[in-house]
Coordinates of C-alpha atoms and ligand atoms in Angstrom, one line a residue:
X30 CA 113.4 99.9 2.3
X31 CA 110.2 98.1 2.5
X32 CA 109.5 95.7 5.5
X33 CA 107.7 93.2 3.0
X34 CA 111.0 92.5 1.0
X35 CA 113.7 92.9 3.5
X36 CA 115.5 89.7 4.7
X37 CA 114.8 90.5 8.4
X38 CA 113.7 86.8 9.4
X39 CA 111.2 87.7 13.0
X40 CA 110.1 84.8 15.3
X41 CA 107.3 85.2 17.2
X42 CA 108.8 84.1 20.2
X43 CA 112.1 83.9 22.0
X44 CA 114.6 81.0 20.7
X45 CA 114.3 78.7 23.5
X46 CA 117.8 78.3 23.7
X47 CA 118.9 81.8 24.3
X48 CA 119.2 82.6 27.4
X49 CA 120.3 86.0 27.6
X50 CA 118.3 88.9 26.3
X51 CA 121.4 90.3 23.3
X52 CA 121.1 86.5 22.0
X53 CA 117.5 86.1 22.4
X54 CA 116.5 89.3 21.0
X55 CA 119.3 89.0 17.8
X56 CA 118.0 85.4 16.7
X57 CA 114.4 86.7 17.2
X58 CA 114.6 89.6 15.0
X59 CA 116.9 87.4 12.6
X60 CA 120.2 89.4 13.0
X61 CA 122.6 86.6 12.9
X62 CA 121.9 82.9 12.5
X63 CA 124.5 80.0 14.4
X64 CA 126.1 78.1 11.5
X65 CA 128.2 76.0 14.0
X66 CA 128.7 76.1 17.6
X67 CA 130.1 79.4 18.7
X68 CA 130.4 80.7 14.5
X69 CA 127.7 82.9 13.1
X70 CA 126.1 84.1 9.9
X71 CA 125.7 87.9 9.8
X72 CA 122.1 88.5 8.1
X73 CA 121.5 92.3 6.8
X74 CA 120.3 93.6 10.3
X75 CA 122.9 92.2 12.5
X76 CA 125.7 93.1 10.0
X77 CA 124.8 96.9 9.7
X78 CA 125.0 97.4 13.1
X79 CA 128.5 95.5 13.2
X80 CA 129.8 97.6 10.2
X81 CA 128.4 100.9 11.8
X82 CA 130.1 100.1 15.0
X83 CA 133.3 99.3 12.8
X84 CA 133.6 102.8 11.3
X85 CA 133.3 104.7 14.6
X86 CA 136.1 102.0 16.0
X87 CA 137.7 103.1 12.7
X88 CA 137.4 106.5 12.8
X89 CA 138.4 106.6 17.0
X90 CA 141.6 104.9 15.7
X91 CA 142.8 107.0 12.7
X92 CA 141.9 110.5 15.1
X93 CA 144.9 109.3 17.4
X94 CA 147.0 108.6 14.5
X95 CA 147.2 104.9 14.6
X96 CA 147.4 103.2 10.5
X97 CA 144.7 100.8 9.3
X98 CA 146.0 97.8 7.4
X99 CA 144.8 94.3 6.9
X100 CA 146.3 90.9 8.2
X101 CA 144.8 87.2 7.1
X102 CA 143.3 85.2 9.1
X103 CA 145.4 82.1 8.5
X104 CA 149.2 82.5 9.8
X105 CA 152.1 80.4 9.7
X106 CA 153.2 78.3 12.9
X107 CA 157.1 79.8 12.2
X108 CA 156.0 83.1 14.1
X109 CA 154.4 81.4 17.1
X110 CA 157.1 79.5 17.6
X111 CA 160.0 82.1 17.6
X112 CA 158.0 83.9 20.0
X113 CA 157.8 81.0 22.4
X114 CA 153.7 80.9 22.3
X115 CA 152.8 78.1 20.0
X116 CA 152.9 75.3 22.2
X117 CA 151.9 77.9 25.4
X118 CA 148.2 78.6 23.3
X119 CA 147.0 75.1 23.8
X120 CA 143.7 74.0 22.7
X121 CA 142.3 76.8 22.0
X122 CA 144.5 77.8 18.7
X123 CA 142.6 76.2 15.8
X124 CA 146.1 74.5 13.9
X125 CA 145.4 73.4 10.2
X126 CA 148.0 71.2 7.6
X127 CA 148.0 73.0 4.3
X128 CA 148.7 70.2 1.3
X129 CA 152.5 70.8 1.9
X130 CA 151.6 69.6 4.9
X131 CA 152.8 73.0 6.8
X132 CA 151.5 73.8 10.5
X133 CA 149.1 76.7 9.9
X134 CA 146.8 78.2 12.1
X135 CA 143.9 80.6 12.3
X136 CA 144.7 83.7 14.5
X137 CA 143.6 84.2 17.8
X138 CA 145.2 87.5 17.7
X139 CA 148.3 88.8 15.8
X140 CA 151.4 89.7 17.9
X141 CA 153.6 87.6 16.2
X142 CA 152.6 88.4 12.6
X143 CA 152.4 92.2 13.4
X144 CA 156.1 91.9 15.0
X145 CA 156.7 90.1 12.1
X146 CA 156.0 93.1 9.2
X147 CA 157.6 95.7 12.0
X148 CA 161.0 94.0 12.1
X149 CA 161.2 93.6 7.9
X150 CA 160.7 97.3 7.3
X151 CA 161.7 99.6 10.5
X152 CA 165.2 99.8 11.4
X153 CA 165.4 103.5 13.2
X154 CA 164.3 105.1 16.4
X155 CA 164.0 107.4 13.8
X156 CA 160.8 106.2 12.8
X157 CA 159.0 105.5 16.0
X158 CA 156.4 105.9 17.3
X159 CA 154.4 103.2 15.0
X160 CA 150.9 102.5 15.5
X161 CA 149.0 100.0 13.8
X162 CA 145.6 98.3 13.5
X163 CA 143.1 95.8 11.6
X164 CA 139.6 95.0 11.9
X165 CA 139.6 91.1 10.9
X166 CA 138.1 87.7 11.9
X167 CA 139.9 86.0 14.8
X168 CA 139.1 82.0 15.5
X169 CA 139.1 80.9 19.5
X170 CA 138.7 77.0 20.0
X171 CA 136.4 78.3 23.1
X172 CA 135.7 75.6 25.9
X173 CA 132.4 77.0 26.4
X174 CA 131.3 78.9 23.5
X175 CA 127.8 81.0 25.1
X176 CA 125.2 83.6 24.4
X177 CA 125.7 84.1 20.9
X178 CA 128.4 86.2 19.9
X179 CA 128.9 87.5 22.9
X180 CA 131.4 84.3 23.3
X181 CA 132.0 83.1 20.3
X182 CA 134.3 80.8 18.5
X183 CA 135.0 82.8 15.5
X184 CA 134.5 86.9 16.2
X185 CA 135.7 90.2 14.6
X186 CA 138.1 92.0 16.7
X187 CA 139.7 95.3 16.4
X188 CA 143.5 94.9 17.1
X189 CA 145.9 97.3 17.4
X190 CA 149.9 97.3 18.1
X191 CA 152.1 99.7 19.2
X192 CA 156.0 100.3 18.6
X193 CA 158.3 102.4 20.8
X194 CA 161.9 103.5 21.7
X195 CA 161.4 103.3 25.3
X196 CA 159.1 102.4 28.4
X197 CA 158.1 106.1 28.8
X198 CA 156.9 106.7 24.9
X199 CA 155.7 103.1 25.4
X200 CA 153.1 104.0 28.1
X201 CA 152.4 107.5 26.4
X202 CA 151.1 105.4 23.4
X203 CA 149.3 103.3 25.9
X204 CA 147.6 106.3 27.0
X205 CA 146.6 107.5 23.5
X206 CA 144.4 103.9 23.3
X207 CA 143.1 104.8 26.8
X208 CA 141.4 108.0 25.7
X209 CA 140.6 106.4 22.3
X210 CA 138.5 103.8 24.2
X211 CA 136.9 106.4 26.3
X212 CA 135.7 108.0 23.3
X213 CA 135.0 104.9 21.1
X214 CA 132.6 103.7 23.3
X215 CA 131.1 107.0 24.3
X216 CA 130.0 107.6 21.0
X217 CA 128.5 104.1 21.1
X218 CA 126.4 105.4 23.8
X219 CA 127.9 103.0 26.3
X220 CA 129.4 103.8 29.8
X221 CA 133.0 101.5 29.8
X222 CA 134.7 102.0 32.9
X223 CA 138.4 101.2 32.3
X224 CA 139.4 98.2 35.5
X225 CA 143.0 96.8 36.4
X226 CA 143.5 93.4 34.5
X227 CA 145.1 90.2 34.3
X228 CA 147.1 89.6 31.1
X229 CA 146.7 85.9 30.7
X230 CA 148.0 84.7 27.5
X231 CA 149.0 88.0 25.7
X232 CA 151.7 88.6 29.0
X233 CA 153.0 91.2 30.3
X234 CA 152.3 93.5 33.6
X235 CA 149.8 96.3 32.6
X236 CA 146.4 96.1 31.4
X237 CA 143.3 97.1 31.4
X238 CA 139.8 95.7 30.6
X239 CA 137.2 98.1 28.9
X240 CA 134.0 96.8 30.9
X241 CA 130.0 97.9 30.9
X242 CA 127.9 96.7 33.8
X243 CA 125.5 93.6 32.8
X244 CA 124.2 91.1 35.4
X245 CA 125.0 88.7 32.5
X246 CA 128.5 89.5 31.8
X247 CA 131.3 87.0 32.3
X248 CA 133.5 89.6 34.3
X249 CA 133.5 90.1 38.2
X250 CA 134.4 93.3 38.9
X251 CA 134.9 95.2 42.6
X252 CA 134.8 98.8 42.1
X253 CA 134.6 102.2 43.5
X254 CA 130.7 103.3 42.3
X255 CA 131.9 107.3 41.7
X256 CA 134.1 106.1 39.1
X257 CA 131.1 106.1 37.1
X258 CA 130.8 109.7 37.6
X259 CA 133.5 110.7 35.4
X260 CA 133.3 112.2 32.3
X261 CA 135.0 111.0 29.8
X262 CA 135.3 113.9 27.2
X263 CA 139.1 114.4 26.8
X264 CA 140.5 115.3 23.7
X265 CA 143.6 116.6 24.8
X266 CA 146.6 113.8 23.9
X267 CA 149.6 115.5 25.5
X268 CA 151.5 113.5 26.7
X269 CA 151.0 115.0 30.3
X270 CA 147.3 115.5 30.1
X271 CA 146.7 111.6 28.9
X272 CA 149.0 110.9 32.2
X273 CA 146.4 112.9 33.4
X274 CA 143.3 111.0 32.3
X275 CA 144.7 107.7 33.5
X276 CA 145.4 108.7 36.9
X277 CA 141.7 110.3 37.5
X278 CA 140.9 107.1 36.5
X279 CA 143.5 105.3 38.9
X280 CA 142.2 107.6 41.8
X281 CA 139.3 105.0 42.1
X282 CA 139.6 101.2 43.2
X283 CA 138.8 99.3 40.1
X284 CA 139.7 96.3 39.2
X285 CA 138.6 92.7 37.7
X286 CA 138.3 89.5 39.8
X287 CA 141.8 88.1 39.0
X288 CA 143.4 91.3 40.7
X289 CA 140.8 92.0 43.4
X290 CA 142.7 92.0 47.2
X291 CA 140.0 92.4 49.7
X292 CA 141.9 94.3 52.3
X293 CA 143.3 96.8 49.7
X294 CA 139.5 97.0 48.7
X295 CA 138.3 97.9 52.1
X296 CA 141.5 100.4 53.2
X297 CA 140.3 102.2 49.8
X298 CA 136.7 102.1 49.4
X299 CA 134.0 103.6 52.1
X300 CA 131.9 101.0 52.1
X301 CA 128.9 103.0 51.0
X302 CA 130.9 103.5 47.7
X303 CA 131.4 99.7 47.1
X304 CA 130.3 98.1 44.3
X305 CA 130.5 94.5 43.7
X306 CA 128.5 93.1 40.5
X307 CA 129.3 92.0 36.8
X308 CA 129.9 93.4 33.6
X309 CA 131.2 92.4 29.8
X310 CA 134.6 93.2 28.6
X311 CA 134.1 95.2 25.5
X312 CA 138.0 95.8 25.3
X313 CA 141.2 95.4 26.5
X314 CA 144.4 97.1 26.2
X315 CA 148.2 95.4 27.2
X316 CA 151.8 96.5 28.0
X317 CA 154.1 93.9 27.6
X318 CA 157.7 95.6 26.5
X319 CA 160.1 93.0 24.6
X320 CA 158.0 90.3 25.3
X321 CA 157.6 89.6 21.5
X322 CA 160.2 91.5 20.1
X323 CA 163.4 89.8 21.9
X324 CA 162.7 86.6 21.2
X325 CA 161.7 87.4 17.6
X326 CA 164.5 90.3 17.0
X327 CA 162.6 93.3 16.4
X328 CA 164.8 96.1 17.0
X329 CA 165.8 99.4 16.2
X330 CA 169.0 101.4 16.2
X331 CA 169.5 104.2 19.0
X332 CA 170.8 107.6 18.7
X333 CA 174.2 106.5 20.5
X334 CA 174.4 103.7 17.7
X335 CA 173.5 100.7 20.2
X336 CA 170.6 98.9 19.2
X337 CA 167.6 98.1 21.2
X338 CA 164.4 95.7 21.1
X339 CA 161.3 97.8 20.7
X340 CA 159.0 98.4 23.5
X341 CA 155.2 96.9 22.1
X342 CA 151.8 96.9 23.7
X343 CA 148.1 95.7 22.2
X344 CA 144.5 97.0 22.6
X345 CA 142.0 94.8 21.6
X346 CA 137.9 95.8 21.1
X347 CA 135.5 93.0 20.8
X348 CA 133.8 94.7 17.4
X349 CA 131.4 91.7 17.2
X350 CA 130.6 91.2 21.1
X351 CA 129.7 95.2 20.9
X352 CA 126.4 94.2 18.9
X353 CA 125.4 92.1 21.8
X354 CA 126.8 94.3 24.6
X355 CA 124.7 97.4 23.1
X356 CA 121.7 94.9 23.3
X357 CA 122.6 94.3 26.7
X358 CA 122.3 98.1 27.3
X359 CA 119.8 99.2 25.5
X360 CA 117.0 96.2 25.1
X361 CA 113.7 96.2 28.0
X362 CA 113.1 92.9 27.8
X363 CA 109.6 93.1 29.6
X364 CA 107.8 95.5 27.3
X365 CA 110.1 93.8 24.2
X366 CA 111.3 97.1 23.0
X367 CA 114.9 97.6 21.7
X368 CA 115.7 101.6 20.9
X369 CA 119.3 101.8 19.2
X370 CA 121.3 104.5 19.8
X371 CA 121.4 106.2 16.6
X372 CA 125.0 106.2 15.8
X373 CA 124.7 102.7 15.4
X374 CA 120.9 102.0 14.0
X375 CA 120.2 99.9 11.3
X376 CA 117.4 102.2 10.7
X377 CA 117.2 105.2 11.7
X378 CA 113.2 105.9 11.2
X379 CA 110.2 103.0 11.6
X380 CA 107.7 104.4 9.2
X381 CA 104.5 103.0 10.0
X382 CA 101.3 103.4 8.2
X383 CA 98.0 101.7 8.1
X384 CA 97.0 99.9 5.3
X385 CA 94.0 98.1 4.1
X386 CA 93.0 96.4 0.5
X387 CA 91.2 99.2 -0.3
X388 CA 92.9 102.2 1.0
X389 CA 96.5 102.5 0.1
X390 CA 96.5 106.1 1.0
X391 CA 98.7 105.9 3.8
X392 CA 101.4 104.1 2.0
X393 CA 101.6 106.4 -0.7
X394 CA 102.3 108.9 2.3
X395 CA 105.0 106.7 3.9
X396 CA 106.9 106.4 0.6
X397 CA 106.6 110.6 0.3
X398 CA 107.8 110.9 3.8
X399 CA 110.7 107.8 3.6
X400 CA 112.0 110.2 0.0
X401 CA 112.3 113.1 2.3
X402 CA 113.7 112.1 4.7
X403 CA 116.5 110.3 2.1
X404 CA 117.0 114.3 1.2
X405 CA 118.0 114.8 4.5
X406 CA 120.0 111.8 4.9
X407 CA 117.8 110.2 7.1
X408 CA 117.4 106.2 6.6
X409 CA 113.6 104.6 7.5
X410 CA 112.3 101.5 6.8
X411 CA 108.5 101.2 5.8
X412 CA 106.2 98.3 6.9
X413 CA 104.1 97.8 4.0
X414 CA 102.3 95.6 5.0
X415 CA 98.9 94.7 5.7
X416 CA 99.0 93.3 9.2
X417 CA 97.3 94.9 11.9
X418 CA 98.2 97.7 14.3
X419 CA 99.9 96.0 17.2
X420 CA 101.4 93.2 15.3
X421 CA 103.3 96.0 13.1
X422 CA 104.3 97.7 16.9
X423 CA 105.5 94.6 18.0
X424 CA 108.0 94.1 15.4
X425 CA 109.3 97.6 14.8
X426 CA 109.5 97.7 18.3
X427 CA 112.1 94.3 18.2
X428 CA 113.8 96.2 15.0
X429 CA 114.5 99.0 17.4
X430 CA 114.6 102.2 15.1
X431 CA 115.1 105.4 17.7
X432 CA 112.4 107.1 15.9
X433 CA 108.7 105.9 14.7
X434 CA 106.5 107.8 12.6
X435 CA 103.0 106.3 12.0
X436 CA 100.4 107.4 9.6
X437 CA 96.6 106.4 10.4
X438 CA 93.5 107.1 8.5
X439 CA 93.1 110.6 10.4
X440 CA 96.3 111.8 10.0
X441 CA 96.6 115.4 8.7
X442 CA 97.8 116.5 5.3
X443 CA 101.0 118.2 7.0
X444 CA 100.8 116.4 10.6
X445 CA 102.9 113.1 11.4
X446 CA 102.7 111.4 14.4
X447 CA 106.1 111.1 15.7
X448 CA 107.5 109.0 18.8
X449 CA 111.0 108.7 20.0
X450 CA 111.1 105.0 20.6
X451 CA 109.5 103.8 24.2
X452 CA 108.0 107.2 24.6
X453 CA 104.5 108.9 24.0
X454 CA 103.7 110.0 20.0
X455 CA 102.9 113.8 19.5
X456 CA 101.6 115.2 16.2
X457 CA 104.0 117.1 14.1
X458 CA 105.1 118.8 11.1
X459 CA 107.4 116.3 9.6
X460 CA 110.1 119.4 8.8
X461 CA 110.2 119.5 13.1
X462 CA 110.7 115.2 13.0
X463 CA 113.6 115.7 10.9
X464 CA 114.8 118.6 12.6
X465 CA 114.4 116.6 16.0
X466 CA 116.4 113.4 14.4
X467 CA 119.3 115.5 12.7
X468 CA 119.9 116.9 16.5
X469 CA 120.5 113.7 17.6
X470 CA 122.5 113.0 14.7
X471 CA 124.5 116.0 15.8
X472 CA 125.3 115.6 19.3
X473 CA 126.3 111.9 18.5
Ligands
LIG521 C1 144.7 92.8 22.3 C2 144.6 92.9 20.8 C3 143.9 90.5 22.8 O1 143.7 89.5 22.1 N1 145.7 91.0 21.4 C4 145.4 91.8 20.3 C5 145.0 91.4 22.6 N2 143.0 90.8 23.8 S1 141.7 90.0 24.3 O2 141.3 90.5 25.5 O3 142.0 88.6 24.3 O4 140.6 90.2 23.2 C6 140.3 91.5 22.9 C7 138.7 91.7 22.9 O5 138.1 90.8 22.0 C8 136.9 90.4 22.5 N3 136.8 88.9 22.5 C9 135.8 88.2 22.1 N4 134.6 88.5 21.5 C10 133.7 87.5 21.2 N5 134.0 86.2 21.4 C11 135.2 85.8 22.0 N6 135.4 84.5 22.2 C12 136.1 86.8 22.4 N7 137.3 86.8 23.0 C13 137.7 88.1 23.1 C14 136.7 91.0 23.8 O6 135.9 92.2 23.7 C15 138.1 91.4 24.2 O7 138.2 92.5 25.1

């Protein structure tokens, strides 16, 4: 892809109006553009990054067996009110007439619909566990839509929903979602640290939030500071080592403001270990047994021939607040350069080369090099243009590829000069660059 004829829209300062640095740095480099308050475009930038993180949401989901299908946006009030929450949602429930004049509404999440297609089709303990999930737009009439899509109005979520006989295959699917966010985020080279919750409106008595530290996040959270020092590599989902993985978690005080208890805090916590600061919910899972499924009839038949109402949770990830949060992570502000981690890049290789009117040589060498490193699977993006040196830095510094390769007047026939970006550029074969870029590939 050539620089010159992508749609990548860059300022040359920060929006005024941003004032964190995931929405500063997203409408500078033109990844989304506000249509509305609190609803975004998605410009080609932006939106591969979103559908990158996506698939590896996607794929955590499938590897603990949970089954993709798609829900609309626009649901039918019956639901909401059978399960008591239509009035309960208040303003913040976007309600629409359809020409029948119906009460319709765009989803702010899909319990009701979701209970909805379980209690049509499954009859049978018989065919529990079920797991199921969508990726799809949800609308929030937000108070105080803020800093881009990190709080928006309209944002893509990844919901799932589970199904059980009973409380203890309830929490043993819970615990399945706990290890699948572990993972999910670890391979979005982010450090979530799982914190006791408050289940506002979706209800019920366990939860936890999904958060990564951020001075500008909207969450206060009181912690334990070695919970960090876990390592979150489990792959084994037995039901005794997931109960397991929780309670290493558990071991450590952590929790959001709505549960903190400052004595509990202080009998647990050395105060040397104490860490108080804020941080941006990236998920968030829920227990909440019949809460939806009594009122709305969703239940199955028992081995002994009684009937019961299944026992449902919820675990949500913020797919479009993830762009922003990895911003948040990954973006130094001060020396404007943003270095994606690779799973996630829009492009994986800056190719930079250094051309004049009347010396196109080094572009001929970029569009060699961008070819093969297409052989090896390996997306770059060329600037082609003629600007000068720094002003082509600056901006593939904003587009944050991980890798740069540049090509001056002096550079050898078989040399590139390659930088990891942020870091110092060596001269090397271009077969070592790719070898140096399909590692990280690798271990991602
Ligand atoms: C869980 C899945 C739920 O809605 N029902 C279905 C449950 N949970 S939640 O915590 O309310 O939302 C899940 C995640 O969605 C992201 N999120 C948002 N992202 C951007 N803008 C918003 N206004 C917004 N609201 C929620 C968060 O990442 C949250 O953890």
């Amino acid at each position: 892809m050539y620089l010159s004829k992508s749609f990548i829209p860059i300022l040359k300062n920060n929006p005024s109006e941003a004032k964190i640095k995931s929405h500063q740095l997203m409408l500078r480099v033109g990844m989304i553009k506000q249509s509305s308050a609190g609803i975004y475009s998605w410009l080609p930038l932006g939106f591969k990054v979103m559908k990158k993180i996506e698939q590896i949401v996607r794929e955590e989901q499938n590897r603990i067996g949970v089954q993709e299908i798609l829900m609309p946006t626009i649901q039918s009030s019956e639901i909401w009110k059978e399960s008591g929450r239509y009035e309960d949602y208040g303003e913040e429930m976007l309600r629409i007439k359809d020409r029948q004049n119906r009460e319709m509404l765009y989803g702010p999440t899909n319990e009701e619909l979701v209970t909805d297609i379980f209690r049509a089709s499954v009859k049978s303990y018989k065919s529990l566990p079920q797991l199921l999930y969508h990726i799809q737009w949800k609308f929030r009439d937000e108070v105080r839509p803020r800093f881009g899509i990190m709080r928006g109005r309209e944002f893509y979520m990844k919901d799932a929903y589970s199904f059980d006989i009973s409380d203890e295959e309830a929490f043993f699917s819970y615990n399945k979602f706990f290890l699948s966010y572990l993972r999910t985020f670890k391979r979005l080279d982010l450090t979530a640290i799982p914190m006791a919750a408050d289940t506002g409106p979706i209800g019920g008595n366990l939860s936890h939030e999904f958060i990564i530290l951020a001075d500008t996040g909207e969450s206060k959270i009181f912690t334990d500071k070695r919970i960090f020092e876990l390592d979150s590599d489990g792959t084994n989902v037995d039901k005794e080592a997931l109960k397991d993985l929780r309670k290493k978690y558990e071991k450590f005080y952590a929790v959001t403001d709505e549960k903190f208890n400052e004595k509990e805090f202080e009998e647990k916590v050395s105060q040397e270990n104490r860490l108080i600061t804020k941080g941006i919910e990236v998920g968030h899972i829920f227990y909440f047994g019949d809460k939806y499924s009594k009122p709305m009839g969703a239940s199955v038949d028992l081995p002994g021939g009684k009937k019961d109402f299944v026992k449902m949770g919820s675990y949500g990830i913020g797919v479009s607040r993830l762009v922003g949060a990895i911003i948040e992570a990954k973006y130094d502000e001060k020396s404007e350069i943003m270095k994606w981690p690779i799973s996630v890049a829009p492009y994986e290789v800056s190719i930079i080369p250094m051309i004049n009117k009347n010396d196109q040589s080094a572009l001929e060498k970029a569009v060699n090099i961008s070819k093969e490193l297409m052989v090896n699977n390996i997306v770059s993006i060329i600037d082609d243009t003629e600007e000068n040196f720094s002003s082509k830095m600056r901006k593939m510094n904003l587009i944050g590829s991980p890798f740069q390769i540049i090509i001056g007047k002096q550079t050898d026939a078989d040399l590139v000069e390659f930088k990891e970006t942020g870091n110092e550029a060596k001269k090397i074969k271009l077969e070592e660059a790719i070898k140096i870029i399909k590692e990280q590939k690798v271990s991602n």
